């Protein structure tokens, strides 16, 4: 029997899985994507580099806007070969890490509701609200900030931000302990996720997984460590790595990443230098090609830019982490039950917007 | 000629109704002047019948939403009604009443339309056999008095999987059908430990009559003597009621809403109503079997004690929704067949050994008079 | 095993007695931050020099420069506006485009979403209700939520 899981389904998001089921067990899964395709790569060819910032942000707007734009800014700056003030780089790191936490909280909300746990859904949304408040203080927007610019950032950190942020972070660290007790030590959650959808490390590399999913299989790669791109080399942080590669390991990786992000934000707030936040850059990008990659919340996010010496890109290719992680889905959903599908799907943290672009 | 014919017709109709009235007066007339008749009407319409069930359902739905909201650090229903949104379930009820009843084109029309009626009928009829305690010496407040009340309630519980399969099959929807099959597996698996727990209690009390079982707990509750039975009964009751850690047949994230997916409006309300009536009956059953039923200190009437105990059981059932994620089907069946049934059997063995070694044990604890 | 089953239960019971996180929204609102990017506003029509940079930079073509009483001024289609703020950033006149903190921007009519220059220069109407004070935002949220 074929069952269509999505695109209008309480847990699927805007994509469809065509499941071949035998009773309750899934024989085969075929992802059917494209319901949220907006043609962003094509849209960028008709807009200037400045106008592209809000457009590129929409690749993954509601979870991870800063990291998504950061990759684009990096690739443009690489071609412009411009100096970026140190203070701007620190602000970028603070915003990127705050967004990583907000994104992981959003993921934890989806993960817990995918196994039918409403309490964590509400709690994580509460704490996410605090980080959106911080973003509102810096940029004036809560979800789509468009705050990064080639050559710096648009907004400086406001007066009194550090005090509020420290208070929120202290509170957030206390709540993380509650989260751990409530969901990661919960026997039912462990039953539902341990051993579900496991990927071995060699398989994970072959399938081209990125980010937390790859680290959950025991491969310690993180662009922030391997190829530090902003001022990440200044900070002292760990990359959490798990061996098991199942849904529980992937969940645990993201949980520990939130703790690491809190420590990075603290270090950045402590050591942020004074100075300008933005340098003037030309609107026209010189001819050339460039590639940049950043560690977004879902994994490695790559931009390939071909510029033809005008103020508009000739071609911008985006390699999004969700699309690459989705490749593993048909392989790890063989011989599982229908009940495991939402847990595996959410543990890979697939966002249809990110997959389709 | 026309008026003659119509006059004849009129007289024949009148005489028909007159004879009906005579029959009615002859046979039912004496009932109208008897006390039992009014008592029965009060029992069916007010308590423990229609009125009690609907008020219980409304209050428990409101309490569930409000309580879960507090656990989630939300506020919950707020605006409908005089205080704290207490009339919100009534507003939802009116909204569901106003919705169109949609029958899918390829559904089996008869089965599809009969299933919601049947599920409400079966679940509501079980309240008729539930004794509610003494109102006068030698007089129990129950709609239909019978010594086999426990058995009848259990039989009515076992009818649910049939109706649910009918609803899922009649909807002709893949999600509904998967949900119905899951429900059948789950409900059948968890009937067994439930019955075993009841057997342990019945052996101790020496009767299958709920009134006798409650009475025999005058010194000590069965929940204290048989804690294993209490826990197993509570868990299997949660599974029978399709509540959160066991709400696999209606798992939203997996199979939309399981067997009631296709139903809308009043028909959907019937399924919800049946769920909450079942909760009412099952919590009363647990309170009666293990928590001493209507026995309690004398400052409150026995009926009130019974209801308070059942509400405490409901609180714990609701807590499950805030506390644990949903189990998977195979895990659920493994827990049912390989953990709960052995535990229930162990309880029976303990009771048997106690009865064999100390034959005076039940008299000693006041279980048998 | 037993603790991992029972600890979530006690956690849930503890949270019943904590204060709620939510604000009763239509009656009480949190004051937006100072930099909040709400609906665009022209500080004054006279302040606009009619250069058309806002229209040029707008990524969604929400802003059109129209003729308004012998001068040029921007009109805004709110249905297209994505509040990115590029126009405010690029505006050379300190008296022209700015953000307000209005975020309840629904209209019954699509036509009403198009703000002609005169309407764009009017400050948004303040709905009559209780504002939670700005300096309380963080304290309020944390007190309600701490231990």
Short mmCIF file of C-alpha atoms in Angstrom, two decimals, chain A residues 7-267:
data_model
loop_
_atom_site.label_atom_id
_atom_site.label_comp_id
_atom_site.label_asym_id
_atom_site.label_seq_id
_atom_site.Cartn_x
_atom_site.Cartn_y
_atom_site.Cartn_z
CA UNK A 7 2.49 17.77 1.86
CA UNK A 8 -0.55 18.56 3.98
CA UNK A 9 0.05 16.52 7.05
CA UNK A 10 0.37 17.55 10.70
CA UNK A 11 4.07 16.76 10.87
CA UNK A 12 5.45 16.75 7.36
CA UNK A 13 6.06 20.38 6.53
CA UNK A 14 5.88 21.31 2.88
CA UNK A 15 7.28 18.19 1.41
CA UNK A 16 5.97 14.77 0.62
CA UNK A 17 7.23 11.29 1.33
CA UNK A 18 5.72 8.53 -0.71
CA UNK A 19 5.79 5.53 1.62
CA UNK A 20 5.42 1.94 0.52
CA UNK A 21 3.99 0.38 3.64
CA UNK A 22 3.09 -3.12 4.66
CA UNK A 23 0.79 -2.69 7.62
CA UNK A 24 2.71 -0.45 9.96
CA UNK A 25 6.19 -1.06 8.57
CA UNK A 26 7.77 1.04 5.86
CA UNK A 27 9.36 -0.82 2.96
CA UNK A 28 10.52 2.14 0.94
CA UNK A 29 10.50 5.91 1.20
CA UNK A 30 10.69 8.28 -1.70
CA UNK A 31 11.04 12.01 -0.94
CA UNK A 32 9.09 14.30 -3.21
CA UNK A 33 10.29 17.87 -2.77
CA UNK A 34 9.66 21.13 -4.54
CA UNK A 35 6.50 22.41 -2.92
CA UNK A 36 8.27 25.52 -1.63
CA UNK A 37 10.56 26.14 -4.57
CA UNK A 38 10.89 29.90 -4.99
CA UNK A 39 13.72 30.03 -7.48
CA UNK A 40 15.98 32.04 -5.24
CA UNK A 41 19.09 31.24 -7.27
CA UNK A 42 17.42 32.75 -10.34
CA UNK A 43 15.99 35.68 -8.38
CA UNK A 44 19.46 36.70 -7.29
CA UNK A 45 20.55 37.13 -10.91
CA UNK A 46 18.09 40.00 -11.36
CA UNK A 47 18.95 41.96 -8.24
CA UNK A 48 21.96 43.89 -7.09
CA UNK A 49 24.28 42.48 -4.46
CA UNK A 50 22.68 44.68 -1.82
CA UNK A 51 19.13 43.75 -2.78
CA UNK A 52 20.07 40.08 -2.69
CA UNK A 53 20.56 40.13 1.08
CA UNK A 54 16.83 39.96 1.95
CA UNK A 55 16.31 37.46 -0.88
CA UNK A 56 19.08 35.08 0.17
CA UNK A 57 17.88 35.37 3.75
CA UNK A 58 14.63 33.70 2.68
CA UNK A 59 16.44 30.45 1.87
CA UNK A 60 16.02 29.56 5.51
CA UNK A 61 14.36 32.57 6.98
CA UNK A 62 12.47 31.33 10.00
CA UNK A 63 15.26 29.32 11.60
CA UNK A 64 18.66 30.41 10.59
CA UNK A 65 18.63 33.76 8.79
CA UNK A 66 21.98 35.09 10.02
CA UNK A 67 24.07 32.07 9.12
CA UNK A 68 22.43 31.88 5.71
CA UNK A 69 23.25 35.50 4.94
CA UNK A 70 26.70 35.16 6.46
CA UNK A 71 27.71 32.68 3.76
CA UNK A 72 26.53 35.01 1.04
CA UNK A 73 28.33 37.99 2.60
CA UNK A 74 31.51 35.92 2.87
CA UNK A 75 31.47 35.00 -0.80
CA UNK A 76 30.83 38.57 -1.90
CA UNK A 77 33.59 39.87 0.37
CA UNK A 78 35.98 37.29 -1.03
CA UNK A 79 35.57 38.75 -4.50
CA UNK A 80 35.58 42.34 -3.25
CA UNK A 81 38.73 41.64 -1.22
CA UNK A 82 37.66 44.24 1.33
CA UNK A 83 38.77 44.74 4.89
CA UNK A 84 36.12 44.11 7.52
CA UNK A 85 36.44 45.89 10.87
CA UNK A 86 37.15 43.60 13.79
CA UNK A 87 34.13 44.79 15.78
CA UNK A 88 31.84 43.91 12.88
CA UNK A 89 33.27 40.39 12.79
CA UNK A 90 32.55 39.97 16.49
CA UNK A 91 28.99 41.19 16.05
CA UNK A 92 28.57 38.73 13.19
CA UNK A 93 29.76 35.88 15.37
CA UNK A 94 27.45 36.89 18.22
CA UNK A 95 24.49 37.04 15.88
CA UNK A 96 25.38 33.79 14.15
CA UNK A 97 25.68 31.91 17.43
CA UNK A 98 22.47 33.43 18.78
CA UNK A 99 20.77 32.30 15.62
CA UNK A 100 22.24 28.84 15.97
CA UNK A 101 20.67 28.59 19.42
CA UNK A 102 17.34 29.92 18.17
CA UNK A 103 17.44 27.44 15.31
CA UNK A 104 18.30 24.51 17.55
CA UNK A 105 15.50 25.50 19.92
CA UNK A 106 13.14 25.51 16.97
CA UNK A 107 14.44 22.09 16.01
CA UNK A 108 13.98 20.78 19.56
CA UNK A 109 10.39 21.98 19.44
CA UNK A 110 9.77 20.09 16.19
CA UNK A 111 11.65 17.02 17.40
CA UNK A 112 9.65 16.77 20.59
CA UNK A 113 6.31 17.24 18.87
CA UNK A 114 7.28 14.63 16.28
CA UNK A 115 7.34 12.03 19.05
CA UNK A 116 4.21 13.53 20.56
CA UNK A 117 5.60 15.63 23.40
CA UNK A 118 3.80 18.96 23.61
CA UNK A 119 5.45 20.19 26.80
CA UNK A 120 8.91 20.59 25.27
CA UNK A 121 7.33 22.29 22.26
CA UNK A 122 6.00 25.06 24.46
CA UNK A 123 9.09 25.38 26.67
CA UNK A 124 11.55 25.66 23.81
CA UNK A 125 9.36 28.23 22.11
CA UNK A 126 9.46 30.31 25.31
CA UNK A 127 13.25 30.33 25.40
CA UNK A 128 13.47 31.02 21.69
CA UNK A 129 11.42 34.12 22.37
CA UNK A 130 14.23 35.47 24.56
CA UNK A 131 16.73 35.19 21.73
CA UNK A 132 14.30 36.82 19.32
CA UNK A 133 14.05 39.67 21.85
CA UNK A 134 17.83 40.02 21.75
CA UNK A 135 17.74 40.11 17.95
CA UNK A 136 15.04 42.74 18.16
CA UNK A 137 17.33 44.83 20.35
CA UNK A 138 20.19 44.62 17.85
CA UNK A 139 18.47 44.74 14.48
CA UNK A 140 14.87 45.73 15.08
CA UNK A 141 13.57 42.56 13.47
CA UNK A 142 12.76 39.21 15.00
CA UNK A 143 13.10 36.68 12.19
CA UNK A 144 14.52 38.20 9.01
CA UNK A 145 17.20 40.62 10.10
CA UNK A 146 19.03 41.66 6.88
CA UNK A 147 21.60 43.12 9.23
CA UNK A 148 24.83 41.93 7.62
CA UNK A 149 26.40 43.94 4.81
CA UNK A 150 29.48 43.39 2.66
CA UNK A 151 32.17 45.24 4.57
CA UNK A 152 30.63 45.07 8.02
CA UNK A 153 27.29 44.99 9.76
CA UNK A 154 24.49 47.47 9.60
CA UNK A 155 23.68 47.76 13.29
CA UNK A 156 26.00 48.19 16.21
CA UNK A 157 25.22 46.45 19.47
CA UNK A 158 22.94 48.79 21.43
CA UNK A 159 23.70 50.27 24.79
CA UNK A 160 22.87 47.87 27.61
CA UNK A 161 22.80 44.83 25.35
CA UNK A 162 25.55 42.99 27.16
CA UNK A 163 23.75 43.22 30.49
CA UNK A 164 20.46 41.89 29.09
CA UNK A 165 22.21 39.19 27.09
CA UNK A 166 24.16 37.94 30.11
CA UNK A 167 20.94 37.76 32.10
CA UNK A 168 19.20 35.82 29.35
CA UNK A 169 22.12 33.48 28.86
CA UNK A 170 22.33 32.69 32.57
CA UNK A 171 18.66 31.93 32.55
CA UNK A 172 18.96 29.87 29.38
CA UNK A 173 21.72 27.72 30.84
CA UNK A 174 19.53 26.95 33.84
CA UNK A 175 16.71 25.98 31.52
CA UNK A 176 18.97 23.73 29.47
CA UNK A 177 19.41 21.57 32.57
CA UNK A 178 15.62 21.35 32.85
CA UNK A 179 15.42 20.35 29.20
CA UNK A 180 17.96 17.61 29.73
CA UNK A 181 15.99 16.17 32.62
CA UNK A 182 12.67 16.50 30.88
CA UNK A 183 13.44 15.07 27.46
CA UNK A 184 16.92 13.54 27.21
CA UNK A 185 16.53 11.51 30.39
CA UNK A 186 12.91 10.73 29.66
CA UNK A 187 12.58 6.98 29.26
CA UNK A 188 9.94 7.20 26.55
CA UNK A 189 11.95 9.65 24.44
CA UNK A 190 14.98 7.40 24.75
CA UNK A 191 12.90 4.40 23.70
CA UNK A 192 11.64 6.28 20.67
CA UNK A 193 14.99 7.60 19.48
CA UNK A 194 17.83 5.27 20.55
CA UNK A 195 18.74 2.96 17.71
CA UNK A 196 16.33 4.62 15.30
CA UNK A 197 17.71 5.66 11.93
CA UNK A 198 21.33 4.92 12.68
CA UNK A 199 24.03 5.79 10.17
CA UNK A 200 27.58 4.48 10.48
CA UNK A 201 30.40 6.97 10.02
CA UNK A 202 31.51 5.52 6.68
CA UNK A 203 27.94 5.60 5.38
CA UNK A 204 27.52 9.15 6.62
CA UNK A 205 30.57 10.27 4.65
CA UNK A 206 29.46 8.36 1.56
CA UNK A 207 25.96 9.84 1.71
CA UNK A 208 27.44 13.32 2.07
CA UNK A 209 25.88 14.28 5.36
CA UNK A 210 26.91 17.57 6.91
CA UNK A 211 26.79 19.29 10.25
CA UNK A 212 25.30 17.76 13.40
CA UNK A 213 24.13 14.66 11.51
CA UNK A 214 27.70 13.89 10.43
CA UNK A 215 29.10 14.64 13.89
CA UNK A 216 26.52 12.30 15.44
CA UNK A 217 28.05 9.47 13.41
CA UNK A 218 31.49 10.07 14.89
CA UNK A 219 33.11 12.33 12.28
CA UNK A 220 34.47 15.46 13.92
CA UNK A 221 34.11 18.08 11.23
CA UNK A 222 33.03 21.63 11.76
CA UNK A 223 33.79 24.49 9.40
CA UNK A 224 34.23 26.76 12.38
CA UNK A 225 37.22 24.66 13.51
CA UNK A 226 38.55 23.32 10.22
CA UNK A 227 38.52 26.57 8.32
CA UNK A 228 37.73 29.40 10.78
CA UNK A 229 35.88 32.03 8.82
CA UNK A 230 35.12 35.01 10.99
CA UNK A 231 36.91 35.42 14.29
CA UNK A 232 36.14 31.86 15.35
CA UNK A 233 39.86 31.15 15.84
CA UNK A 234 39.75 33.54 18.83
CA UNK A 235 37.31 31.47 20.79
CA UNK A 236 37.70 28.36 22.82
CA UNK A 237 34.94 25.86 22.11
CA UNK A 238 34.47 22.13 21.60
CA UNK A 239 32.81 20.23 18.81
CA UNK A 240 30.47 17.66 20.38
CA UNK A 241 30.84 14.28 18.71
CA UNK A 242 28.77 11.15 19.28
CA UNK A 243 29.41 7.62 18.11
CA UNK A 244 25.98 6.06 17.71
CA UNK A 245 24.64 8.01 14.74
CA UNK A 246 20.99 7.42 15.66
CA UNK A 247 18.22 9.93 16.28
CA UNK A 248 19.14 10.23 19.95
CA UNK A 249 22.79 10.98 19.15
CA UNK A 250 21.75 13.65 16.65
CA UNK A 251 19.50 15.19 19.28
CA UNK A 252 22.24 15.14 21.88
CA UNK A 253 24.74 16.79 19.48
CA UNK A 254 22.41 19.73 18.94
CA UNK A 255 21.76 20.02 22.64
CA UNK A 256 25.48 20.21 23.41
CA UNK A 257 25.98 22.65 20.54
CA UNK A 258 23.59 25.02 22.24
CA UNK A 259 25.80 24.93 25.35
CA UNK A 260 28.89 25.60 23.23
CA UNK A 261 27.16 28.50 21.50
CA UNK A 262 26.32 30.06 24.85
CA UNK A 263 30.01 29.92 25.80
CA UNK A 264 31.04 31.45 22.44
CA UNK A 265 28.57 34.32 22.90
CA UNK A 266 29.92 34.95 26.39
CA UNK A 267 33.52 35.01 25.16
#
